[in-house]
CSV table of C-alpha atoms in Angstrom, one decimal:
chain,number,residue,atom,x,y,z
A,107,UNK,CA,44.9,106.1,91.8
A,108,UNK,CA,42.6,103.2,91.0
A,109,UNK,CA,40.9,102.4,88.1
A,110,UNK,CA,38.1,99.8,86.8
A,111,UNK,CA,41.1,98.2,84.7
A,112,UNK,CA,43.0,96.6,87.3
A,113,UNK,CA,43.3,93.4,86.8
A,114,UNK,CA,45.6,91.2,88.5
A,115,UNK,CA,45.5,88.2,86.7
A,116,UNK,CA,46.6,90.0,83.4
A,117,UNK,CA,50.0,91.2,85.7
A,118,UNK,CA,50.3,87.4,87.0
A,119,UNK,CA,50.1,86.4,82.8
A,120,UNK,CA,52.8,89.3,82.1
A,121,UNK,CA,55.1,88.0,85.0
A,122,UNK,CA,54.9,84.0,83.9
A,123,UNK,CA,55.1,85.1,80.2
A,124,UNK,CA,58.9,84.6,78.8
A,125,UNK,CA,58.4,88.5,76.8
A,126,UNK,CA,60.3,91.0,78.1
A,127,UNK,CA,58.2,94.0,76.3
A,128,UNK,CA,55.2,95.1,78.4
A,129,UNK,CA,51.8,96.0,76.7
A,130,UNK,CA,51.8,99.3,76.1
A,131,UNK,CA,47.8,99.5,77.9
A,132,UNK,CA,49.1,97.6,80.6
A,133,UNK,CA,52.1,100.3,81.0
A,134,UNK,CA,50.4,103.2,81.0
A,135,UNK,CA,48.2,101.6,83.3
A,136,UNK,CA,50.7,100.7,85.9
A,137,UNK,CA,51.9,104.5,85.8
A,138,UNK,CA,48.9,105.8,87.2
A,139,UNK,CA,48.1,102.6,89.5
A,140,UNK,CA,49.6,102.9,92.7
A,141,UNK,CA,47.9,99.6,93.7
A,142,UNK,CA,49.0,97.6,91.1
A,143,UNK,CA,52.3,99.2,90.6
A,144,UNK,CA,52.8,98.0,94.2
A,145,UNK,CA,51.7,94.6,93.3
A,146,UNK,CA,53.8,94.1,90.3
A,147,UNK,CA,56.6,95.0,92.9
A,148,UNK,CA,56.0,92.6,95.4
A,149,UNK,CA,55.2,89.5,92.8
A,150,UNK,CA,58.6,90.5,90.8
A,151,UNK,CA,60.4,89.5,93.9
A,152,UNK,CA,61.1,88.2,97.8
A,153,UNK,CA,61.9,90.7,99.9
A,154,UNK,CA,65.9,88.8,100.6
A,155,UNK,CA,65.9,89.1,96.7
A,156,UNK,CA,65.4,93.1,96.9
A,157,UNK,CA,67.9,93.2,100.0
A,158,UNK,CA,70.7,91.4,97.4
A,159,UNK,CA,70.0,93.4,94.5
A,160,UNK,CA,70.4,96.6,96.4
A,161,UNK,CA,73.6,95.5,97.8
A,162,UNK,CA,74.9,94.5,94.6
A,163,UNK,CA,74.0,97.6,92.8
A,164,UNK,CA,74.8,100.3,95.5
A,165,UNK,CA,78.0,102.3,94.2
A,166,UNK,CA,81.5,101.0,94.5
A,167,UNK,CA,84.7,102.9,95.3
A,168,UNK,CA,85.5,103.2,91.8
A,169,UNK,CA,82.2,105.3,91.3
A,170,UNK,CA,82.6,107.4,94.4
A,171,UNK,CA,86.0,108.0,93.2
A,172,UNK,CA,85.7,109.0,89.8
A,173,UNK,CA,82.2,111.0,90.7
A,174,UNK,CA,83.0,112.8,94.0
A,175,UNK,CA,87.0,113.3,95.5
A,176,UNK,CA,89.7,111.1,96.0
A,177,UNK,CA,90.5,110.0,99.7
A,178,UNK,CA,93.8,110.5,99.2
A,179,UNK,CA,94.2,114.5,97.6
A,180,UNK,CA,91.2,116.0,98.7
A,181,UNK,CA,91.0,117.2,94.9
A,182,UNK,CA,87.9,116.6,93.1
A,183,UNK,CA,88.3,114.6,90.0
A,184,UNK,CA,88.2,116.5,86.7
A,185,UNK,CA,88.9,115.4,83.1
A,186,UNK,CA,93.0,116.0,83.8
A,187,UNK,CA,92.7,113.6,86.7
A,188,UNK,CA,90.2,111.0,85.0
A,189,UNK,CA,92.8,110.7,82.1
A,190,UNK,CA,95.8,108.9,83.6
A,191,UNK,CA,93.3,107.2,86.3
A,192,UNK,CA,91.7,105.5,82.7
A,193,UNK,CA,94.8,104.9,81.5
A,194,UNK,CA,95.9,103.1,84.3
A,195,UNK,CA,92.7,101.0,84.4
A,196,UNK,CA,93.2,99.9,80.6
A,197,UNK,CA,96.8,98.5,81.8
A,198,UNK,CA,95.1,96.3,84.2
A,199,UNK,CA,94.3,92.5,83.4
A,200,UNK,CA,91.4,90.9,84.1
A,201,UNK,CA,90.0,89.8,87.2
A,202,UNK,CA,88.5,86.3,88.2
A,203,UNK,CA,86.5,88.2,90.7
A,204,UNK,CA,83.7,90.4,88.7
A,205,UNK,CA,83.6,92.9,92.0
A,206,UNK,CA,87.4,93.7,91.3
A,207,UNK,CA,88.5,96.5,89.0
A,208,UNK,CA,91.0,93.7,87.4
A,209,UNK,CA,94.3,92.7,88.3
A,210,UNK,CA,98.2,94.2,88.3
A,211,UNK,CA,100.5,91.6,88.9
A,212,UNK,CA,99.3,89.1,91.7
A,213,UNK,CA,96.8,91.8,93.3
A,214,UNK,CA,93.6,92.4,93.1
A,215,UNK,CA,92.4,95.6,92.2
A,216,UNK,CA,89.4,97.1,94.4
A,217,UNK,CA,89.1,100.4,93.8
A,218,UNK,CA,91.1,103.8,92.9
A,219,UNK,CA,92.2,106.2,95.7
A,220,UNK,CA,93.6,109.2,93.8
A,221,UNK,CA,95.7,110.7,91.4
A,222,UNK,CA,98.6,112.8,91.3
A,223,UNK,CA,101.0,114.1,89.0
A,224,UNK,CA,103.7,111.1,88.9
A,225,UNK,CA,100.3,108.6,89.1
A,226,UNK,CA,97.3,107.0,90.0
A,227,UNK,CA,97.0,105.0,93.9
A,228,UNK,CA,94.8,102.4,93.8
A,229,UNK,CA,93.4,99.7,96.7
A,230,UNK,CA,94.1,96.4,96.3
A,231,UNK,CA,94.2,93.1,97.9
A,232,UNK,CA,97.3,90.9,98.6
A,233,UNK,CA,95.9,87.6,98.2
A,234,UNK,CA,99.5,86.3,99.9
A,235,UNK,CA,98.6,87.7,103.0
A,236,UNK,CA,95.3,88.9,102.4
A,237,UNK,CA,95.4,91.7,103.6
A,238,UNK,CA,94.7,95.8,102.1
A,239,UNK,CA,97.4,97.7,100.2
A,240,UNK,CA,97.9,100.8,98.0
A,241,UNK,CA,99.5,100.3,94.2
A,242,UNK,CA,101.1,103.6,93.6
A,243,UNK,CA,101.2,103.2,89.7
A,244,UNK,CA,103.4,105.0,87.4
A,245,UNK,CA,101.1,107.2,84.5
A,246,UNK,CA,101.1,105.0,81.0
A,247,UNK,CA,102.5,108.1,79.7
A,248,UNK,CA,105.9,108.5,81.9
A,249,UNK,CA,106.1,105.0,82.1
A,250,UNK,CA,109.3,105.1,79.0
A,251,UNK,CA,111.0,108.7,80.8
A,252,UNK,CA,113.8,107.5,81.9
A,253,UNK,CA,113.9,110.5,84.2
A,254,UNK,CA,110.5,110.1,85.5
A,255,UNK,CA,111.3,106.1,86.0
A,256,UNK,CA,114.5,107.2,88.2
A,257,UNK,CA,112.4,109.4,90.5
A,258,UNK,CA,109.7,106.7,90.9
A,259,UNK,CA,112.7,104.3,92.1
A,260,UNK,CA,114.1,107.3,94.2
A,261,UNK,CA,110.5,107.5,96.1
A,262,UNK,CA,111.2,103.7,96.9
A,263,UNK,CA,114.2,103.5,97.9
A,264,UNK,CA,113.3,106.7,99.9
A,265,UNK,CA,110.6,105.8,101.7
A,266,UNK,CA,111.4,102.2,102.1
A,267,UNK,CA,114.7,103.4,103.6
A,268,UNK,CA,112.7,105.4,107.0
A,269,UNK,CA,110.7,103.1,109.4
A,270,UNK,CA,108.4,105.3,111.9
A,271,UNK,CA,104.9,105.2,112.6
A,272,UNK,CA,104.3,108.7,110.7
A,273,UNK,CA,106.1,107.8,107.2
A,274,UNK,CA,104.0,105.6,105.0
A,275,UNK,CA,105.3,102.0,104.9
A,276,UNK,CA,106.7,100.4,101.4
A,277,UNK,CA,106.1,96.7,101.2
A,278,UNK,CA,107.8,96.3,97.8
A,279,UNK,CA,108.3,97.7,94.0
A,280,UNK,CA,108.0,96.2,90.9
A,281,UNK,CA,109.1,97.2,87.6
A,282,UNK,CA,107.9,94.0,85.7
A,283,UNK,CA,105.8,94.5,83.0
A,284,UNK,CA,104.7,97.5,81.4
A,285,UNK,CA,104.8,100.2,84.3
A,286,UNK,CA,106.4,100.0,87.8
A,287,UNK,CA,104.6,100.3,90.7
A,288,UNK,CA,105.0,100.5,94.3
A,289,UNK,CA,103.0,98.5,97.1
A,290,UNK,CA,102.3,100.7,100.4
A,291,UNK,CA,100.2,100.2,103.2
A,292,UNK,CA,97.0,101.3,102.6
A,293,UNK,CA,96.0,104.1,105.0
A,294,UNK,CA,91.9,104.7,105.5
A,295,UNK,CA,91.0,108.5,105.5
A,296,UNK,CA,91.8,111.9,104.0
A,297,UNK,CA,94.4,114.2,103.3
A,298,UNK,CA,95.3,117.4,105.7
A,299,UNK,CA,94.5,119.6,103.1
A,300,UNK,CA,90.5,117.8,103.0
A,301,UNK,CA,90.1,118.6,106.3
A,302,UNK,CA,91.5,122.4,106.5
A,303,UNK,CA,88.8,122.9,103.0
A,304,UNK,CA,85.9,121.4,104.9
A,305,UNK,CA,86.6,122.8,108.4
A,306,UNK,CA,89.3,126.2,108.2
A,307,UNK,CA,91.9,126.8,110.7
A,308,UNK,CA,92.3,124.1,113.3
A,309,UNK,CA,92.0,124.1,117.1
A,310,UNK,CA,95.3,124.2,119.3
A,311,UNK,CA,95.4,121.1,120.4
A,312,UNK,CA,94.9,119.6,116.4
A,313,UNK,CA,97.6,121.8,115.7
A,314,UNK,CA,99.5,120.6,118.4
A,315,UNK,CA,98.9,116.9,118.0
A,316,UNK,CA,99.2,117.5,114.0
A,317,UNK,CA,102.2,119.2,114.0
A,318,UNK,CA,104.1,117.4,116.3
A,319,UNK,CA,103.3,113.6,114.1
A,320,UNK,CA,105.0,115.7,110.7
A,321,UNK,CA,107.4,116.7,112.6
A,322,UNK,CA,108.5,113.2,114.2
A,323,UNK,CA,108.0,111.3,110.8
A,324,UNK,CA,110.3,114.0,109.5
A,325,UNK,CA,113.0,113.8,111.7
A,326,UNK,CA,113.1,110.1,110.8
A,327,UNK,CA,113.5,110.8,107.4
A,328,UNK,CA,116.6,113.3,108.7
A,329,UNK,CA,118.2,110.7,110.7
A,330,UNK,CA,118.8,108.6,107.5
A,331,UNK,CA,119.8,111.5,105.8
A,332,UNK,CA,116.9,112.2,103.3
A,333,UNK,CA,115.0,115.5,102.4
A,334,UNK,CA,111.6,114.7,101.7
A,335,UNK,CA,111.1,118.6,99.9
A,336,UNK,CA,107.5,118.6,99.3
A,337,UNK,CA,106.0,118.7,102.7
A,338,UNK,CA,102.5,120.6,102.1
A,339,UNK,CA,99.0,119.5,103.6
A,340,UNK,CA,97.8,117.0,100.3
A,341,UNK,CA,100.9,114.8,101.5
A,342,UNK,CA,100.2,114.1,105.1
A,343,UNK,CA,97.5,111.7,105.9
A,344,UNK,CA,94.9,111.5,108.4
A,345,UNK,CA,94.1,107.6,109.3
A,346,UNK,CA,90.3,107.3,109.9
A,347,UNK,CA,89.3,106.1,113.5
A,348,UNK,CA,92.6,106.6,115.0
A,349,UNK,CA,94.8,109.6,115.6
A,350,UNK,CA,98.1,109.1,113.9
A,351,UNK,CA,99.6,111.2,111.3
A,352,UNK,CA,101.1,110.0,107.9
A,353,UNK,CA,103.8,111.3,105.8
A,354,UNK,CA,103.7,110.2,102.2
A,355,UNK,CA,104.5,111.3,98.5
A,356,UNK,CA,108.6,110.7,98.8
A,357,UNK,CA,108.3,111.3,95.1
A,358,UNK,CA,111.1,114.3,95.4
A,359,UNK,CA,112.5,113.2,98.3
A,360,UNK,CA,116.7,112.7,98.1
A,361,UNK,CA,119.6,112.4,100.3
A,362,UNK,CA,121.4,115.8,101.4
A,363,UNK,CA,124.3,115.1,99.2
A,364,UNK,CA,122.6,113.6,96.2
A,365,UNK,CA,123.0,116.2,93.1
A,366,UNK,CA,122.2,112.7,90.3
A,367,UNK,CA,118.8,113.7,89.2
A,368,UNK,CA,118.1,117.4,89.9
A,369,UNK,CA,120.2,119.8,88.3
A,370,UNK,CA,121.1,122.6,90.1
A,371,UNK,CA,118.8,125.7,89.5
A,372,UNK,CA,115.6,123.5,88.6
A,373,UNK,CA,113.0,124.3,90.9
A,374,UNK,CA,110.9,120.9,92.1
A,375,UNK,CA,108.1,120.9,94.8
A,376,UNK,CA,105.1,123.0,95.3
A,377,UNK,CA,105.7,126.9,95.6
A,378,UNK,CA,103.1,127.9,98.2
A,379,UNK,CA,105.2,125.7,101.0
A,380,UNK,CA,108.3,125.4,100.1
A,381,UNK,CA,112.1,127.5,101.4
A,382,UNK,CA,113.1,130.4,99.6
A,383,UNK,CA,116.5,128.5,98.7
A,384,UNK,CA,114.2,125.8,97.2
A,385,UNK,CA,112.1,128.1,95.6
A,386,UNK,CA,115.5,130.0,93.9
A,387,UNK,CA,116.7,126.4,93.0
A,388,UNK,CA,119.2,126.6,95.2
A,389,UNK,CA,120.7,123.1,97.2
A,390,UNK,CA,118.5,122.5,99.9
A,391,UNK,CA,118.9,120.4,103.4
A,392,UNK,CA,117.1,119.6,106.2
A,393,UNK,CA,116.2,123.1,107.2
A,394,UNK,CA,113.8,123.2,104.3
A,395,UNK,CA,111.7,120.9,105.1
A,396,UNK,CA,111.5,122.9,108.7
A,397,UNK,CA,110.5,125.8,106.7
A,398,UNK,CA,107.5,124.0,104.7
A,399,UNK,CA,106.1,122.5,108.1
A,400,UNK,CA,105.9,126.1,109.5
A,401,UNK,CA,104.4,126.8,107.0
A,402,UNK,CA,102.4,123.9,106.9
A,403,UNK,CA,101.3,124.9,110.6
A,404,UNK,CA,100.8,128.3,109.2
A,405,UNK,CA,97.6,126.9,107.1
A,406,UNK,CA,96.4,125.1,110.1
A,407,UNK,CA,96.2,127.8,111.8
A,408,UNK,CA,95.1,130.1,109.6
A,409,UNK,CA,93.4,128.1,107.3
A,410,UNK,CA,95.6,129.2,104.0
A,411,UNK,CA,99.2,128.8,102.9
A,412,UNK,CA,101.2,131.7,104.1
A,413,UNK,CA,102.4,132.5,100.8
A,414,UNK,CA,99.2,133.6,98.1
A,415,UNK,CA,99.5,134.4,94.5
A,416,UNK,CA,97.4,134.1,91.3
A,417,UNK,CA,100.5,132.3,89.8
A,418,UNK,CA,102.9,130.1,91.3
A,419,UNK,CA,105.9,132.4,89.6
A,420,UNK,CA,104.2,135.3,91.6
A,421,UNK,CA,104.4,133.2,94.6
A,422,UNK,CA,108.1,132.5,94.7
């Protein structure tokens, strides 16, 4: 729409001017001016200068994460999960770098992954090696349990302990200042469970392939003697661009023999997946673990857990 007001010279004044505030004529103007709307535009400036400002504000992970799903769960982010991923965030010092979230110890915080019930994963950036990490991070809030603080240093020593292509790696853990965390490689894609919500059951040969990568990383875990006892779909990974298989979340994971930090009769892990002897808080081995990857393969083929209940009493 054009009108006998335009007047470029008065937008050329505006733009040299030092005032911020733009005449209220000349506004309303501009809002029915397609013409000089467009000028203002292209005076304001150079079209490199667009290109950087659009890079600059386009979202960051922190935004996608906190507004759509985490990589990591496949759960979308409600005010349960924002809580401890905040709290986490407030711990964190602050950065040199004003694209980083801030900074834990010597890395550089990038973005947040997920959350889970022991914590909040987020990406980092080893400046030693330079090179991508995960912080697994301890929630603020179970950071002075003693119990939760021994089963964050069983995970550790758990998964540090099994070397294979299908467990996640642990670079290190620190329990300097005020909560412990542990650095992991950082693996680029979703969980299982993502992709059985957004496709169903799987094809054979995913099945095949899927299964078989759980079920190597698990006998590794075997050979050194561990139970990992929370094998379900939201802890196996799927690396973007490549077709390997991680197992991660050693969170409950112990050695066959090791009665330290469970009582006996206290059920731990997640009822849709897990043994019937886990499930009655029993001692479990080995064979459990077998037990919650059928059943595991069970929801890829079927696309849902084999065991269903409106409460997880009603499904054990």
């Amino acid at each position: 729409m054009k009108t006998n007001q335009c007047d470029r010279q008065r937008i050329d004044t505006f733009l040299q001017g030092e005032s911020v505030w733009i005449e209220t004529d000349l506004a309303k103007h501009l809002e029915a001016c397609d013409e000089c709307r467009d000028y203002m535009l292209a005076k304001t400036a150079a079209p490199e200068q667009w290109t950087e400002a659009r890079e600059l504000l386009r979202p960051t992970e922190f935004d996608i994460a906190v507004t759509e799903e985490f990589s990591k769960g496949g759960n979308v982010v409600d005010a349960a999960s924002a809580r401890p991923i905040q709290a986490v965030l407030d711990l964190l010092a602050p950065s040199d770098d004003l694209h980083r979230l801030g900074r834990l110890g010597c890395y550089e915080i990038s973005g947040v992954v997920g959350a889970g019930g022991m914590g909040v994963v987020l990406k980092a950036i080893d400046p030693s090696l330079d090179r991508v990490v995960a912080l697994k991070v301890l929630a603020p809030h179970l950071a002075n349990n003693e119990t939760a603080r021994r089963r964050f240093a069983r995970e550790a020593k758990a998964a540090a302990a099994v070397l294979h292509p299908n467990v996640i790696p642990i670079h290190s853990v620190s329990s300097d200042g005020s909560v412990p965390y542990l650095v992991m490689a950082y693996v680029r894609g979703g969980s299982l469970q993502k992709r059985l919500e957004n496709e169903g059951p799987l094809p054979l040969l995913e099945i095949l392939r899927i299964g078989s990568q759980i079920a190597e990383g698990l006998a590794a875990a075997h050979d050194q003697g561990l139970v990992h006892r929370d094998i379900k779909p939201e802890n196996v990974l799927l690396e973007e661009g490549v077709e390997r298989v991680t197992i991660t979340d050693f969170g409950l994971a112990r050695a066959v023999d090791d009665n330290t930090v469970t009582q006996h009769g206290t059920i731990a892990g997640t009822p849709m997946y897990m043994s019937p002897e886990q499930a009655a808080g029993k001692k479990v081995d080995q064979q459990s673990d077998i037990f919650s990857l059928g059943s595991v393969l069970y929801a890829l083929c079927t696309g849902r857990p084999p065991f269903r209940d409106d409460s997880s009493y009603g499904v054990m």
